[in-house]
Coordinates of C-alpha atoms in Angstrom, one line a residue:
X23 CA 22.7 -0.6 -10.9
X24 CA 22.2 -4.2 -9.9
X25 CA 21.7 -5.4 -6.3
X26 CA 25.1 -7.2 -6.3
X27 CA 26.9 -4.0 -7.5
X28 CA 25.3 -1.9 -4.8
X29 CA 26.3 -4.5 -2.2
X30 CA 29.9 -4.5 -3.4
X31 CA 30.1 -0.7 -3.2
X32 CA 28.6 -0.7 0.3
X33 CA 31.2 -3.2 1.5
X34 CA 34.0 -0.7 0.6
X35 CA 32.9 1.6 3.5
X36 CA 31.8 4.4 1.2
X37 CA 28.9 6.6 2.3
X38 CA 25.8 5.4 0.2
X39 CA 22.4 6.6 -0.9
X40 CA 20.6 3.4 -1.8
X41 CA 17.5 4.2 -3.9
X42 CA 15.2 2.9 -6.6
X43 CA 11.6 2.4 -7.4
X44 CA 9.2 0.7 -5.0
X45 CA 9.9 -3.0 -5.1
X46 CA 13.5 -2.8 -6.3
X47 CA 14.8 -4.6 -3.2
X48 CA 16.3 -1.8 -1.1
X49 CA 15.3 -3.4 2.2
X50 CA 16.5 -6.8 1.0
X51 CA 20.0 -5.5 0.2
X52 CA 20.2 -3.7 3.5
X53 CA 19.4 -6.9 5.3
X54 CA 22.1 -8.7 3.3
X55 CA 24.6 -6.1 4.2
X56 CA 23.7 -6.2 7.9
X57 CA 24.1 -10.0 7.9
X58 CA 27.5 -9.5 6.2
X59 CA 28.7 -7.0 8.8
X60 CA 27.5 -9.1 11.7
X61 CA 29.4 -12.1 10.3
X62 CA 32.4 -10.0 10.4
X63 CA 31.8 -9.0 14.1
X64 CA 30.5 -5.5 13.3
X65 CA 27.1 -4.4 14.7
X66 CA 25.6 -1.6 12.5
X67 CA 23.2 0.9 13.9
X68 CA 19.8 0.3 12.1
X69 CA 17.5 3.2 12.2
X70 CA 14.7 4.8 10.3
X71 CA 13.0 8.2 10.0
X72 CA 9.7 7.0 11.4
X73 CA 8.5 4.4 14.0
X74 CA 6.6 2.4 11.3
X75 CA 9.7 2.1 9.1
X76 CA 11.8 1.2 12.1
X77 CA 9.6 -1.7 12.9
X78 CA 9.9 -3.0 9.4
X79 CA 13.7 -3.2 9.7
X80 CA 14.0 -4.2 13.3
X81 CA 15.7 -1.0 14.4
X82 CA 14.8 2.3 16.2
X83 CA 14.0 5.8 15.0
X84 CA 17.1 7.9 14.2
X85 CA 15.7 10.5 16.6
X86 CA 15.8 8.0 19.5
X87 CA 19.1 6.4 18.5
X88 CA 20.9 9.8 18.3
X89 CA 19.3 11.3 21.4
X90 CA 18.0 14.4 19.5
X91 CA 14.4 13.4 20.2
X92 CA 11.7 15.6 18.6
X93 CA 13.9 18.8 18.8
X94 CA 14.5 20.8 15.7
X95 CA 17.3 22.8 17.3
X96 CA 20.0 21.9 19.8
X97 CA 21.8 24.4 22.1
X98 CA 25.4 23.8 23.1
X99 CA 24.1 22.6 26.4
X100 CA 21.8 20.1 24.7
X101 CA 24.6 18.7 22.6
X102 CA 26.9 18.4 25.7
X103 CA 24.1 16.6 27.6
X104 CA 23.7 14.0 24.8
X105 CA 27.4 13.3 24.2
X106 CA 28.1 13.0 27.9
X107 CA 25.2 10.7 28.6
X108 CA 26.7 7.2 29.2
X109 CA 24.1 5.5 27.0
X110 CA 24.4 7.8 24.0
X111 CA 28.2 8.3 24.4
X112 CA 28.9 4.5 24.2
X113 CA 26.4 4.0 21.4
X114 CA 27.8 6.8 19.2
X115 CA 31.4 6.0 20.0
X116 CA 30.9 2.3 19.2
X117 CA 29.0 2.7 15.9
X118 CA 31.0 2.2 12.7
X119 CA 28.1 1.9 10.3
X120 CA 24.9 4.0 10.5
X121 CA 21.9 3.0 8.4
X122 CA 19.0 5.4 8.1
X123 CA 15.9 4.0 6.2
X124 CA 13.0 6.0 4.7
X125 CA 15.3 9.0 4.3
X126 CA 12.7 10.8 2.3
X127 CA 10.7 11.4 5.5
X128 CA 13.6 12.9 7.5
X129 CA 13.7 16.7 7.5
X130 CA 17.1 18.2 6.6
X131 CA 17.5 20.0 10.0
X132 CA 17.1 16.6 11.7
X133 CA 19.8 15.1 9.7
X134 CA 22.1 18.0 10.4
X135 CA 21.5 17.5 14.1
X136 CA 22.3 13.8 13.9
X137 CA 25.5 14.5 12.0
X138 CA 26.6 17.1 14.6
X139 CA 25.9 14.8 17.5
X140 CA 27.9 12.0 15.9
X141 CA 30.9 14.3 15.1
X142 CA 30.9 15.7 18.6
X143 CA 30.6 12.3 20.3
X144 CA 33.4 10.8 18.3
X145 CA 35.6 13.9 18.6
X146 CA 36.2 13.4 14.9
X147 CA 35.8 16.3 12.4
X148 CA 34.9 14.0 9.5
X149 CA 31.2 13.9 8.5
X150 CA 29.2 11.8 11.0
X151 CA 32.4 11.5 13.0
X152 CA 33.9 9.2 10.4
X153 CA 31.3 6.4 10.5
X154 CA 29.9 5.0 7.3
X155 CA 26.4 6.3 6.7
X156 CA 23.9 4.6 4.4
X157 CA 20.8 6.6 3.5
X158 CA 17.9 4.4 2.1
X159 CA 14.8 5.5 0.4
X160 CA 13.0 7.1 -2.5
X161 CA 12.2 10.8 -2.6
X162 CA 9.2 10.2 -4.8
X163 CA 7.5 8.7 -1.7
X164 CA 6.0 10.5 1.3
X165 CA 7.9 13.6 2.3
X166 CA 8.6 14.8 5.9
X167 CA 5.6 15.8 7.9
X168 CA 6.0 19.4 9.2
X169 CA 4.7 19.8 12.8
X170 CA 3.7 22.8 14.8
X171 CA 5.0 23.5 18.4
X172 CA 2.0 21.5 19.6
X173 CA 3.2 18.4 17.7
X174 CA 0.3 18.5 15.2
X175 CA 0.9 18.2 11.5
X176 CA 0.8 21.5 9.6
X177 CA 1.3 22.9 6.1
X178 CA 4.6 24.6 5.7
X179 CA 5.9 26.6 2.8
X180 CA 9.3 25.9 1.3
X181 CA 11.2 27.9 -1.3
X182 CA 12.6 24.7 -2.9
X183 CA 12.6 21.0 -2.3
X184 CA 16.2 21.3 -1.0
X185 CA 14.7 23.0 2.1
X186 CA 12.3 20.1 2.6
X187 CA 14.3 17.0 1.9
X188 CA 17.4 15.5 3.4
X189 CA 19.5 15.8 0.3
X190 CA 19.4 19.6 0.7
X191 CA 21.1 19.4 4.2
X192 CA 24.7 20.3 4.9
X193 CA 25.1 16.8 6.5
X194 CA 24.2 15.1 3.2
X195 CA 26.5 17.3 1.1
X196 CA 29.4 16.8 3.5
X197 CA 29.0 13.0 3.5
X198 CA 28.9 13.0 -0.4
X199 CA 27.2 9.7 -0.6
X200 CA 27.8 7.4 -3.6
X201 CA 24.4 7.0 -5.4
X202 CA 23.3 3.4 -5.8
X203 CA 20.1 3.5 -7.9
X204 CA 18.7 -0.1 -8.1
X205 CA 17.4 -0.8 -11.6
X206 CA 15.8 -4.2 -11.0
X207 CA 12.1 -4.7 -10.1
X208 CA 10.7 -7.5 -7.9
X209 CA 7.2 -6.3 -6.9
X210 CA 5.4 -5.6 -10.2
X211 CA 5.6 -8.1 -13.0
X212 CA 2.9 -6.4 -15.1
X213 CA 4.6 -4.4 -17.9
X214 CA 1.5 -2.3 -18.5
X215 CA 1.3 -1.4 -14.8
X216 CA 5.0 -0.7 -14.6
X217 CA 4.7 1.7 -17.5
X218 CA 1.8 3.5 -15.7
X219 CA 3.8 3.9 -12.5
X220 CA 6.9 4.9 -14.4
X221 CA 4.8 7.6 -16.2
X222 CA 3.7 9.0 -12.8
X223 CA 7.3 9.0 -11.5
X224 CA 8.6 10.7 -14.7
X225 CA 5.7 13.3 -14.7
X226 CA 4.6 12.1 -18.2
X227 CA 1.2 10.8 -17.2
X228 CA -1.1 11.3 -20.2
X229 CA -4.6 10.4 -21.5
X230 CA -3.5 6.8 -22.3
X231 CA -2.6 6.3 -18.6
X232 CA -5.8 7.9 -17.5
X233 CA -7.7 5.4 -19.6
X234 CA -5.9 2.5 -17.9
X235 CA -6.9 3.9 -14.5
X236 CA -10.5 4.4 -15.7
X237 CA -10.7 0.7 -16.4
X238 CA -9.9 0.0 -12.7
X239 CA -12.6 2.5 -11.4
X240 CA -15.4 1.0 -9.4
X241 CA -18.2 2.1 -7.2
X242 CA -17.6 1.6 -3.5
X243 CA -20.5 -0.9 -3.3
X244 CA -18.8 -3.0 -6.0
X245 CA -15.5 -3.4 -4.1
X246 CA -14.3 -7.0 -4.1
X247 CA -14.6 -8.7 -0.8
X248 CA -11.5 -9.6 1.1
X249 CA -9.2 -6.9 -0.3
X250 CA -7.8 -4.1 1.9
X251 CA -9.0 -0.5 1.2
X252 CA -6.4 2.3 1.2
X253 CA -7.5 5.7 2.3
X254 CA -5.5 9.0 2.9
X255 CA -7.2 9.7 6.2
X256 CA -7.4 7.8 9.5
X257 CA -11.1 8.6 10.0
X258 CA -12.1 6.7 6.9
X259 CA -9.9 3.7 7.9
X260 CA -11.3 3.4 11.4
X261 CA -14.9 3.9 10.2
X262 CA -14.7 1.1 7.6
X263 CA -12.9 -1.4 9.9
X264 CA -15.3 -0.9 12.8
X265 CA -18.4 -1.0 10.6
X266 CA -17.3 -4.2 8.9
X267 CA -16.3 -6.0 12.1
X268 CA -19.6 -5.1 13.9
X269 CA -21.6 -6.5 11.0
X270 CA -20.1 -10.0 11.5
X271 CA -22.0 -12.5 13.7
X272 CA -20.1 -14.3 16.4
X273 CA -18.1 -13.5 19.5
X274 CA -15.4 -10.9 19.7
X275 CA -11.8 -12.2 20.5
X276 CA -9.6 -9.5 22.0
X277 CA -5.8 -9.6 22.2
X278 CA -3.8 -7.0 24.1
X279 CA -0.3 -6.1 23.1
X280 CA 2.4 -6.8 25.7
X281 CA 5.4 -4.6 26.2
X282 CA 8.8 -5.2 27.9
X283 CA 11.4 -2.5 28.6
X284 CA 11.6 1.2 29.4
X285 CA 8.1 2.8 29.0
X286 CA 9.2 5.5 26.5
X287 CA 10.7 2.9 24.2
X288 CA 7.8 0.5 24.5
X289 CA 5.4 3.4 23.6
X290 CA 7.5 4.2 20.5
X291 CA 7.3 0.6 19.4
X292 CA 3.5 0.6 20.0
X293 CA 3.0 3.7 17.9
X294 CA 5.1 2.3 15.0
X295 CA 3.7 -1.2 15.1
X296 CA 1.3 -2.1 12.3
X297 CA -0.5 -4.5 14.6
X298 CA -2.8 -2.6 16.9
X299 CA -2.4 -2.4 20.6
X300 CA -5.8 -4.0 21.1
X301 CA -6.5 -6.5 18.3
X302 CA -10.2 -7.4 18.0
X303 CA -11.2 -10.3 15.8
X304 CA -14.2 -12.4 14.8
X305 CA -14.6 -15.4 12.6
X306 CA -14.8 -14.1 9.1
X307 CA -12.8 -10.9 9.7
X308 CA -10.6 -9.8 6.8
X309 CA -7.0 -9.6 8.0
X310 CA -3.6 -8.7 6.8
X311 CA -0.3 -9.9 8.1
X312 CA 1.9 -7.1 9.4
X313 CA 5.3 -8.9 9.6
X314 CA 7.3 -11.4 7.5
X315 CA 7.2 -15.0 8.7
X316 CA 10.7 -16.3 9.7
X317 CA 9.6 -19.6 8.2
X318 CA 8.4 -18.0 4.9
X319 CA 4.8 -18.9 5.6
X320 CA 3.5 -15.3 4.9
X321 CA 4.9 -11.8 4.3
X322 CA 4.0 -8.3 5.4
X323 CA 0.9 -7.6 3.4
X324 CA -0.4 -11.2 3.0
X325 CA -4.2 -11.3 3.0
X326 CA -6.6 -13.8 4.6
X327 CA -9.6 -14.3 6.8
X328 CA -10.1 -15.5 10.3
X329 CA -11.3 -19.1 10.0
X330 CA -11.5 -19.8 13.8
X331 CA -9.6 -19.9 17.0
X332 CA -7.4 -22.7 18.4
X333 CA -9.3 -24.3 21.3
X334 CA -6.1 -25.0 23.1
X335 CA -4.8 -21.4 23.4
X336 CA -7.3 -19.2 21.4
X337 CA -4.7 -18.3 18.8
X338 CA -6.3 -17.1 15.5
X339 CA -6.5 -19.6 12.7
X340 CA -6.2 -17.8 9.4
X341 CA -7.4 -19.0 6.0
X342 CA -5.1 -17.7 3.2
X343 CA -6.2 -16.8 -0.3
X344 CA -4.2 -19.8 -1.7
X345 CA -6.2 -22.2 0.4
X346 CA -3.7 -22.8 3.2
X347 CA -4.7 -22.5 6.9
X348 CA -2.3 -21.3 9.5
X349 CA -2.5 -21.0 13.3
X350 CA -0.8 -17.7 13.9
X351 CA 1.7 -17.4 16.7
X352 CA 2.7 -14.3 18.6
X353 CA 5.4 -12.1 17.2
X354 CA 7.9 -9.6 18.7
X355 CA 8.8 -6.2 17.5
X356 CA 12.1 -5.1 19.1
X357 CA 14.3 -2.1 19.5
X358 CA 18.0 -3.0 19.4
X359 CA 21.0 -1.1 20.7
X360 CA 24.4 -2.6 19.6
X361 CA 22.8 -5.9 18.9
X362 CA 21.1 -6.1 22.4
X363 CA 17.3 -5.9 22.7
X364 CA 16.3 -2.9 24.8
X365 CA 12.6 -3.0 24.3
X366 CA 10.0 -5.2 22.7
X367 CA 6.3 -5.5 22.1
X368 CA 4.4 -8.8 21.5
X369 CA 1.2 -9.1 19.5
X370 CA -0.2 -11.3 16.8
X371 CA 1.2 -10.1 13.4
X372 CA -2.3 -9.2 12.2
X373 CA -4.5 -6.2 11.7
X374 CA -8.0 -5.8 10.2
X375 CA -7.6 -5.4 6.6
X376 CA -10.8 -3.9 5.3
X377 CA -9.0 -0.6 5.4
X378 CA -5.5 1.0 6.1
X379 CA -4.0 4.4 5.6
X380 CA -1.7 5.1 2.6
X381 CA 0.9 6.2 5.2
X382 CA 0.9 2.8 6.9
X383 CA 1.0 0.9 3.6
X384 CA 4.4 2.2 2.8
X385 CA 6.8 -0.7 2.5
X386 CA 4.0 -3.3 1.8
X387 CA 3.4 -5.4 -1.3
X388 CA -0.2 -6.2 -2.0
X389 CA -1.8 -8.7 -4.4
X390 CA -4.8 -6.4 -4.6
X391 CA -6.3 -3.4 -3.0
X392 CA -9.3 -1.0 -3.2
X393 CA -7.9 2.5 -3.2
X394 CA -9.6 5.9 -2.7
X395 CA -7.3 8.7 -3.9
X396 CA -10.1 11.3 -4.1
X397 CA -8.7 13.2 -1.0
X398 CA -5.0 13.0 -1.8
X399 CA -3.4 16.2 -0.5
X400 CA 0.4 15.6 -0.8
X401 CA 2.8 14.9 -3.6
X402 CA 3.7 11.2 -3.7
X403 CA 0.7 10.0 -1.8
X404 CA -1.0 8.6 -4.9
X405 CA 2.2 7.1 -6.2
X406 CA 2.9 5.3 -2.8
X407 CA -0.6 3.9 -2.8
X408 CA -0.6 2.7 -6.4
X409 CA 2.9 1.2 -6.2
X410 CA 1.8 -1.1 -3.3
X411 CA -0.1 -3.3 -5.7
X412 CA 1.7 -5.9 -7.8
X413 CA -0.5 -5.9 -10.9
X414 CA -3.1 -3.7 -12.7
X415 CA -5.6 -6.5 -12.4
X416 CA -5.3 -6.2 -8.6
X417 CA -6.1 -2.4 -8.6
X418 CA -9.6 -1.2 -7.8
X419 CA -10.0 2.5 -7.7
X420 CA -12.9 4.3 -6.0
X421 CA -11.7 7.6 -7.3
X422 CA -8.8 10.0 -7.5
X423 CA -8.0 13.7 -7.8
X424 CA -5.4 15.4 -10.0
X425 CA -2.8 15.5 -7.1
X426 CA -3.0 11.7 -6.9
X427 CA -0.9 11.3 -10.1
X428 CA 1.4 14.2 -9.5
X429 CA 5.0 14.2 -8.3
X430 CA 7.1 17.2 -7.5
X431 CA 8.8 18.5 -10.7
X432 CA 11.9 19.4 -8.8
X433 CA 12.1 15.8 -7.5
X434 CA 11.9 14.5 -11.1
X435 CA 14.9 16.6 -12.0
X436 CA 16.8 15.5 -8.8
X437 CA 16.0 11.9 -9.5
X438 CA 17.5 12.2 -13.0
X439 CA 20.7 13.4 -11.4
X440 CA 20.7 10.5 -9.1
X441 CA 20.3 8.0 -12.0
X442 CA 23.1 9.6 -13.9
X443 CA 25.4 9.6 -11.0
X444 CA 24.6 5.9 -10.2
X445 CA 25.3 4.9 -13.8
X446 CA 28.8 6.5 -13.6
X447 CA 29.5 4.8 -10.3
X448 CA 28.4 1.4 -11.7
X449 CA 30.8 1.8 -14.7
X450 CA 33.7 2.6 -12.4
X451 CA 33.1 -0.4 -10.1
X452 CA 32.3 -2.8 -12.9
X453 CA 35.7 -2.1 -14.3
X454 CA 37.5 -2.7 -11.0
X455 CA 39.6 -5.8 -10.6
X456 CA 38.0 -8.4 -8.3
X457 CA 41.1 -8.7 -6.2
X458 CA 41.3 -5.0 -5.7
X459 CA 37.7 -4.9 -4.7
X460 CA 38.1 -7.7 -2.2
X461 CA 41.1 -5.8 -0.7
X462 CA 38.9 -2.7 -0.3
X463 CA 36.3 -4.8 1.4
X464 CA 38.7 -6.4 3.9
X465 CA 40.4 -3.0 4.6
X466 CA 37.1 -1.6 5.7
X467 CA 36.3 -4.5 7.9
X468 CA 39.7 -4.3 9.5
X469 CA 39.3 -0.5 9.9
X470 CA 36.1 -1.2 11.8
X471 CA 37.9 -3.7 14.1
X472 CA 36.1 -6.6 12.6
X473 CA 37.2 -9.9 11.1
X474 CA 37.3 -10.6 7.4
X475 CA 33.9 -11.8 6.2
X476 CA 34.9 -14.9 4.3
X477 CA 31.8 -16.8 5.3
X478 CA 29.6 -13.8 4.4
X479 CA 31.3 -13.4 1.0
X480 CA 30.5 -17.0 0.2
X481 CA 26.9 -16.8 1.3
X482 CA 26.3 -13.6 -0.6
X483 CA 27.9 -15.0 -3.8
X484 CA 25.7 -18.1 -3.5
X485 CA 22.6 -15.9 -3.0
X486 CA 23.2 -13.9 -6.2
X487 CA 24.1 -17.1 -8.2
X488 CA 20.8 -18.6 -7.1
X489 CA 18.9 -15.6 -8.5
X490 CA 20.3 -16.0 -12.1

């Protein structure tokens, strides 16, 4: 399914599962849909399953938005407390469109609780209380992290993937989302590399693909300078970054993150932000941008080096790999509630880039990376790391284990079902008369109490025309 088809289906008000391979433009389409809704006077709820994902899309975690917090069960008293709380009551009653990004990392029991709270708050027996729900993500990527009562990650046994992933929940089944499987690819333009990633995704990785990875294998001492290193464990990341920074001559420049708003929300933003709470830099430090530039000067994942510090305000001056130099300005990461900023943190959109965890790399696009997959312990971890890189020439592998090129066989089968369903939906909508489709779009806007999005329609049409 193309991006324009998926956007047309979303605008009818149908519940949606927007999926596709890494780099297929899922976040891009969501941003277009959000702009469209806002131009029609409708403010969607933008949420994600994790704090990191929430900062990427400028929203909040679904746990915080819905009021369920970290709980895996809610008593009648708990539910009543949430739906009678003024803040949550107004939020839930006002929401007409709910977006949940990185759905692969949301446990099914959590989605069930969100659905129950929505239904009770709206006093509407329809799934999610009648609001449009849009699930966004890719189940080949990182799965939910099971935690013990102490809050620490733990291994948990599941009889099937349906018990572990959101698509196995009663809430998912009740909402019956239309599957929109994006078929276009905007991250990788290397056919050989795309074939390798597709082979992992389809569980048909063979000796030919092993040979391709072998060509990318290097010793740690041979790692190219200036490229980020991806590890599966935080200890490796912290060790590499601290060692490399300490080896540089010159003065440390330290920048503290500032927070504004209720402390719990600020702390949530800090934990999810890819820029560190205390950013320490020196001239010569390898860095990576952690946010897209509003002016298009850089994107999340752009690499560079610290060339100096502005004498007027000490802001970092970054030398990019294409030769440009930029004086970096402070950026904000915000939590929004019904279009209103309720909390924010402010920091330079930078982090040391000698090393980063695979988990924090999710959602990034990298020109190149040094990746160590020798300690992969989870299905999808290797696939996420490898799919961050745009081309095979930019991949430098320290090592890998067998799990690094494995995906769950049940997810492969489920993904095939998703593709088939999406193909059928695309055929149905492609055969629909344009006037009838426009009528459906306007009907949903009116149902939500908005105004017809004529300006947004024109902007979106111009956007897709420009891509041809």
